JSON list of C-alpha atoms in Angstrom, two decimals:
[
{"chain": "A", "resi": 1, "resn": "HIS", "atom": "CA", "xyz": [50.83, 59.79, 34.22]},
{"chain": "A", "resi": 2, "resn": "VAL", "atom": "CA", "xyz": [51.91, 58.07, 31.10]},
{"chain": "A", "resi": 3, "resn": "GLN", "atom": "CA", "xyz": [49.38, 55.46, 29.82]},
{"chain": "A", "resi": 4, "resn": "LEU", "atom": "CA", "xyz": [50.58, 52.34, 28.01]},
{"chain": "A", "resi": 5, "resn": "VAL", "atom": "CA", "xyz": [47.25, 50.72, 26.66]},
{"chain": "A", "resi": 6, "resn": "GLU", "atom": "CA", "xyz": [47.46, 46.78, 26.16]},
{"chain": "A", "resi": 7, "resn": "SER", "atom": "CA", "xyz": [44.66, 44.97, 24.61]},
{"chain": "A", "resi": 8, "resn": "GLY", "atom": "CA", "xyz": [44.75, 41.44, 23.56]},
{"chain": "A", "resi": 9, "resn": "GLY", "atom": "CA", "xyz": [45.29, 38.47, 25.79]},
{"chain": "A", "resi": 10, "resn": "GLY", "atom": "CA", "xyz": [43.09, 35.50, 26.82]},
{"chain": "A", "resi": 11, "resn": "SER", "atom": "CA", "xyz": [42.75, 31.99, 27.24]},
{"chain": "A", "resi": 12, "resn": "VAL", "atom": "CA", "xyz": [44.06, 29.46, 24.43]},
{"chain": "A", "resi": 13, "resn": "GLN", "atom": "CA", "xyz": [45.09, 26.00, 24.14]},
{"chain": "A", "resi": 14, "resn": "ALA", "atom": "CA", "xyz": [48.74, 25.00, 23.79]},
{"chain": "A", "resi": 15, "resn": "GLY", "atom": "CA", "xyz": [49.92, 25.31, 20.04]},
{"chain": "A", "resi": 16, "resn": "GLY", "atom": "CA", "xyz": [47.38, 28.04, 19.57]},
{"chain": "A", "resi": 17, "resn": "SER", "atom": "CA", "xyz": [48.13, 31.92, 19.06]},
{"chain": "A", "resi": 18, "resn": "LEU", "atom": "CA", "xyz": [47.27, 35.10, 20.54]},
{"chain": "A", "resi": 19, "resn": "ARG", "atom": "CA", "xyz": [48.37, 38.86, 19.52]},
{"chain": "A", "resi": 20, "resn": "LEU", "atom": "CA", "xyz": [48.90, 41.42, 22.02]},
{"chain": "A", "resi": 21, "resn": "SER", "atom": "CA", "xyz": [48.82, 45.26, 21.33]},
{"chain": "A", "resi": 22, "resn": "CYS", "atom": "CA", "xyz": [50.11, 48.25, 23.01]},
{"chain": "A", "resi": 23, "resn": "SER", "atom": "CA", "xyz": [49.55, 51.84, 22.25]},
{"chain": "A", "resi": 24, "resn": "ALA", "atom": "CA", "xyz": [51.82, 54.47, 23.70]},
{"chain": "A", "resi": 25, "resn": "PRO", "atom": "CA", "xyz": [51.69, 58.44, 23.48]},
{"chain": "A", "resi": 26, "resn": "SER", "atom": "CA", "xyz": [53.80, 59.64, 20.40]},
{"chain": "A", "resi": 27, "resn": "TRP", "atom": "CA", "xyz": [56.47, 61.13, 22.53]},
{"chain": "A", "resi": 28, "resn": "ILE", "atom": "CA", "xyz": [57.23, 58.11, 24.46]},
{"chain": "A", "resi": 29, "resn": "PHE", "atom": "CA", "xyz": [56.84, 56.01, 21.34]},
{"chain": "A", "resi": 30, "resn": "ARG", "atom": "CA", "xyz": [59.22, 58.00, 19.27]},
{"chain": "A", "resi": 31, "resn": "SER", "atom": "CA", "xyz": [61.97, 58.18, 21.75]},
{"chain": "A", "resi": 32, "resn": "ASN", "atom": "CA", "xyz": [62.06, 55.03, 23.39]},
{"chain": "A", "resi": 33, "resn": "CYS", "atom": "CA", "xyz": [62.39, 51.43, 23.03]},
{"chain": "A", "resi": 34, "resn": "MET", "atom": "CA", "xyz": [59.26, 49.54, 23.11]},
{"chain": "A", "resi": 35, "resn": "GLY", "atom": "CA", "xyz": [58.53, 45.82, 24.25]},
{"chain": "A", "resi": 36, "resn": "TRP", "atom": "CA", "xyz": [56.99, 43.36, 26.14]},
{"chain": "A", "resi": 37, "resn": "PHE", "atom": "CA", "xyz": [58.01, 41.81, 29.80]},
{"chain": "A", "resi": 38, "resn": "ARG", "atom": "CA", "xyz": [55.99, 38.83, 31.30]},
{"chain": "A", "resi": 39, "resn": "ARG", "atom": "CA", "xyz": [55.61, 37.38, 34.81]},
{"chain": "A", "resi": 40, "resn": "GLY", "atom": "CA", "xyz": [54.30, 33.78, 35.23]},
{"chain": "A", "resi": 41, "resn": "PRO", "atom": "CA", "xyz": [53.12, 32.40, 38.39]},
{"chain": "A", "resi": 42, "resn": "GLY", "atom": "CA", "xyz": [55.63, 31.97, 40.94]},
{"chain": "A", "resi": 43, "resn": "LYS", "atom": "CA", "xyz": [58.27, 33.33, 38.50]},
{"chain": "A", "resi": 44, "resn": "GLU", "atom": "CA", "xyz": [60.21, 37.00, 38.15]},
{"chain": "A", "resi": 45, "resn": "ARG", "atom": "CA", "xyz": [59.67, 39.04, 35.69]},
{"chain": "A", "resi": 46, "resn": "GLU", "atom": "CA", "xyz": [61.07, 38.53, 32.42]},
{"chain": "A", "resi": 47, "resn": "GLY", "atom": "CA", "xyz": [61.95, 40.56, 29.24]},
{"chain": "A", "resi": 48, "resn": "VAL", "atom": "CA", "xyz": [60.28, 38.84, 26.15]},
{"chain": "A", "resi": 49, "resn": "ALA", "atom": "CA", "xyz": [60.92, 40.91, 23.16]},
{"chain": "A", "resi": 50, "resn": "CYS", "atom": "CA", "xyz": [61.80, 44.53, 22.39]},
{"chain": "A", "resi": 51, "resn": "VAL", "atom": "CA", "xyz": [62.33, 47.05, 19.64]},
{"chain": "A", "resi": 52, "resn": "GLY", "atom": "CA", "xyz": [65.24, 49.36, 19.61]},
{"chain": "A", "resi": 53, "resn": "VAL", "atom": "CA", "xyz": [64.98, 53.23, 19.11]},
{"chain": "A", "resi": 54, "resn": "TYR", "atom": "CA", "xyz": [66.68, 52.27, 15.62]},
{"chain": "A", "resi": 55, "resn": "GLY", "atom": "CA", "xyz": [64.74, 49.09, 14.94]},
{"chain": "A", "resi": 56, "resn": "ALA", "atom": "CA", "xyz": [67.02, 46.35, 16.16]},
{"chain": "A", "resi": 57, "resn": "ILE", "atom": "CA", "xyz": [64.64, 43.22, 17.56]},
{"chain": "A", "resi": 58, "resn": "TYR", "atom": "CA", "xyz": [65.67, 41.33, 20.11]},
{"chain": "A", "resi": 59, "resn": "TYR", "atom": "CA", "xyz": [63.81, 38.20, 21.90]},
{"chain": "A", "resi": 60, "resn": "SER", "atom": "CA", "xyz": [64.29, 36.10, 25.00]},
{"chain": "A", "resi": 61, "resn": "ASP", "atom": "CA", "xyz": [65.42, 32.64, 24.16]},
{"chain": "A", "resi": 62, "resn": "ALA", "atom": "CA", "xyz": [62.28, 31.19, 25.65]},
{"chain": "A", "resi": 63, "resn": "VAL", "atom": "CA", "xyz": [60.00, 32.53, 22.55]},
{"chain": "A", "resi": 64, "resn": "LYS", "atom": "CA", "xyz": [62.47, 32.86, 20.03]},
{"chain": "A", "resi": 65, "resn": "GLY", "atom": "CA", "xyz": [60.93, 31.53, 16.97]},
{"chain": "A", "resi": 66, "resn": "ARG", "atom": "CA", "xyz": [57.50, 31.59, 18.24]},
{"chain": "A", "resi": 67, "resn": "PHE", "atom": "CA", "xyz": [57.02, 35.12, 18.89]},
{"chain": "A", "resi": 68, "resn": "THR", "atom": "CA", "xyz": [57.05, 38.10, 16.65]},
{"chain": "A", "resi": 69, "resn": "ILE", "atom": "CA", "xyz": [57.42, 41.76, 17.55]},
{"chain": "A", "resi": 70, "resn": "SER", "atom": "CA", "xyz": [56.35, 44.54, 15.59]},
{"chain": "A", "resi": 71, "resn": "GLN", "atom": "CA", "xyz": [55.55, 48.22, 15.69]},
{"chain": "A", "resi": 72, "resn": "ASN", "atom": "CA", "xyz": [53.44, 50.73, 13.40]},
{"chain": "A", "resi": 73, "resn": "ASN", "atom": "CA", "xyz": [55.17, 54.07, 13.63]},
{"chain": "A", "resi": 74, "resn": "GLY", "atom": "CA", "xyz": [51.87, 55.45, 12.22]},
{"chain": "A", "resi": 75, "resn": "ASP", "atom": "CA", "xyz": [49.55, 54.78, 15.16]},
{"chain": "A", "resi": 76, "resn": "ASN", "atom": "CA", "xyz": [52.27, 54.46, 17.71]},
{"chain": "A", "resi": 77, "resn": "THR", "atom": "CA", "xyz": [51.64, 50.65, 18.48]},
{"chain": "A", "resi": 78, "resn": "VAL", "atom": "CA", "xyz": [53.59, 47.98, 19.25]},
{"chain": "A", "resi": 79, "resn": "ALA", "atom": "CA", "xyz": [52.23, 44.30, 18.70]},
{"chain": "A", "resi": 80, "resn": "LEU", "atom": "CA", "xyz": [53.49, 41.03, 19.69]},
{"chain": "A", "resi": 81, "resn": "GLN", "atom": "CA", "xyz": [52.06, 37.88, 17.68]},
{"chain": "A", "resi": 82, "resn": "MET", "atom": "CA", "xyz": [52.62, 34.88, 19.96]},
{"chain": "A", "resi": 83, "resn": "ASP", "atom": "CA", "xyz": [52.53, 31.61, 17.90]},
{"chain": "A", "resi": 84, "resn": "ASN", "atom": "CA", "xyz": [52.79, 27.93, 19.05]},
{"chain": "A", "resi": 85, "resn": "LEU", "atom": "CA", "xyz": [51.78, 28.99, 22.40]},
{"chain": "A", "resi": 86, "resn": "LYS", "atom": "CA", "xyz": [53.14, 26.75, 25.45]},
{"chain": "A", "resi": 87, "resn": "PRO", "atom": "CA", "xyz": [51.78, 26.37, 28.97]},
{"chain": "A", "resi": 88, "resn": "GLU", "atom": "CA", "xyz": [54.85, 27.96, 30.33]},
{"chain": "A", "resi": 89, "resn": "ASP", "atom": "CA", "xyz": [53.85, 31.11, 28.40]},
{"chain": "A", "resi": 90, "resn": "THR", "atom": "CA", "xyz": [51.15, 31.53, 31.02]},
{"chain": "A", "resi": 91, "resn": "ALA", "atom": "CA", "xyz": [51.97, 34.87, 32.33]},
{"chain": "A", "resi": 92, "resn": "MET", "atom": "CA", "xyz": [50.57, 38.75, 32.85]},
{"chain": "A", "resi": 93, "resn": "TYR", "atom": "CA", "xyz": [52.31, 40.58, 29.91]},
{"chain": "A", "resi": 94, "resn": "TYR", "atom": "CA", "xyz": [53.26, 43.95, 30.00]},
{"chain": "A", "resi": 95, "resn": "CYS", "atom": "CA", "xyz": [53.78, 46.50, 27.58]},
{"chain": "A", "resi": 96, "resn": "ALA", "atom": "CA", "xyz": [56.75, 48.63, 28.43]},
{"chain": "A", "resi": 97, "resn": "ALA", "atom": "CA", "xyz": [58.85, 51.46, 27.28]},
{"chain": "A", "resi": 98, "resn": "GLY", "atom": "CA", "xyz": [62.33, 53.15, 27.98]},
{"chain": "A", "resi": 99, "resn": "PHE", "atom": "CA", "xyz": [64.20, 49.77, 29.05]},
{"chain": "A", "resi": 100, "resn": "TYR", "atom": "CA", "xyz": [67.47, 48.18, 28.22]},
{"chain": "A", "resi": 101, "resn": "CYS", "atom": "CA", "xyz": [66.59, 46.58, 24.95]},
{"chain": "A", "resi": 102, "resn": "GLY", "atom": "CA", "xyz": [69.52, 44.15, 23.79]},
{"chain": "A", "resi": 103, "resn": "ARG", "atom": "CA", "xyz": [70.60, 40.48, 24.11]},
{"chain": "A", "resi": 104, "resn": "LEU", "atom": "CA", "xyz": [69.21, 41.07, 27.50]},
{"chain": "A", "resi": 105, "resn": "ILE", "atom": "CA", "xyz": [65.93, 42.80, 28.07]},
{"chain": "A", "resi": 106, "resn": "ARG", "atom": "CA", "xyz": [65.67, 44.24, 31.42]},
{"chain": "A", "resi": 107, "resn": "PRO", "atom": "CA", "xyz": [63.96, 47.14, 32.96]},
{"chain": "A", "resi": 108, "resn": "ALA", "atom": "CA", "xyz": [65.30, 50.44, 34.12]},
{"chain": "A", "resi": 109, "resn": "ASP", "atom": "CA", "xyz": [64.68, 52.96, 36.86]},
{"chain": "A", "resi": 110, "resn": "ASN", "atom": "CA", "xyz": [62.39, 55.07, 34.60]},
{"chain": "A", "resi": 111, "resn": "THR", "atom": "CA", "xyz": [60.57, 52.32, 32.67]},
{"chain": "A", "resi": 112, "resn": "TYR", "atom": "CA", "xyz": [57.40, 53.02, 31.77]},
{"chain": "A", "resi": 113, "resn": "TRP", "atom": "CA", "xyz": [54.64, 50.06, 32.19]},
{"chain": "A", "resi": 114, "resn": "GLY", "atom": "CA", "xyz": [50.92, 49.06, 30.95]},
{"chain": "A", "resi": 115, "resn": "GLN", "atom": "CA", "xyz": [48.61, 47.59, 33.28]},
{"chain": "A", "resi": 116, "resn": "GLY", "atom": "CA", "xyz": [49.02, 44.16, 31.94]},
{"chain": "A", "resi": 117, "resn": "THR", "atom": "CA", "xyz": [47.02, 41.68, 30.14]},
{"chain": "A", "resi": 118, "resn": "GLN", "atom": "CA", "xyz": [46.75, 37.88, 31.10]},
{"chain": "A", "resi": 119, "resn": "VAL", "atom": "CA", "xyz": [47.75, 35.10, 29.06]},
{"chain": "A", "resi": 120, "resn": "THR", "atom": "CA", "xyz": [46.72, 31.70, 29.96]},
{"chain": "A", "resi": 121, "resn": "VAL", "atom": "CA", "xyz": [47.65, 28.43, 27.82]},
{"chain": "A", "resi": 122, "resn": "SER", "atom": "CA", "xyz": [46.27, 25.14, 28.93]}
]
């Protein structure tokens, strides 16, 4: 059972900021792309941001310019800094490893998932 452990999230007013963090086992972190998906109320799951195996970074159009993804190779963590949050960013956010990380960010059959952390913007 692979564990991706998320922290952060919470409630914030529009225009505010939150930071999510995710830790992964080293064998997952070092050989897979890492990133974040979200599922808003009544919406389908969507890719938000990712870091490819060789360091390329991609964002969805919905968050580009507001969110920043980063990873720390020293402690096998990936973080998502979310600034200028909007009510439409309200969603359950999931850390993920091993998916299609490119201009389109989408899951694969064997994607690893975290348990999810709620972000609410009012």
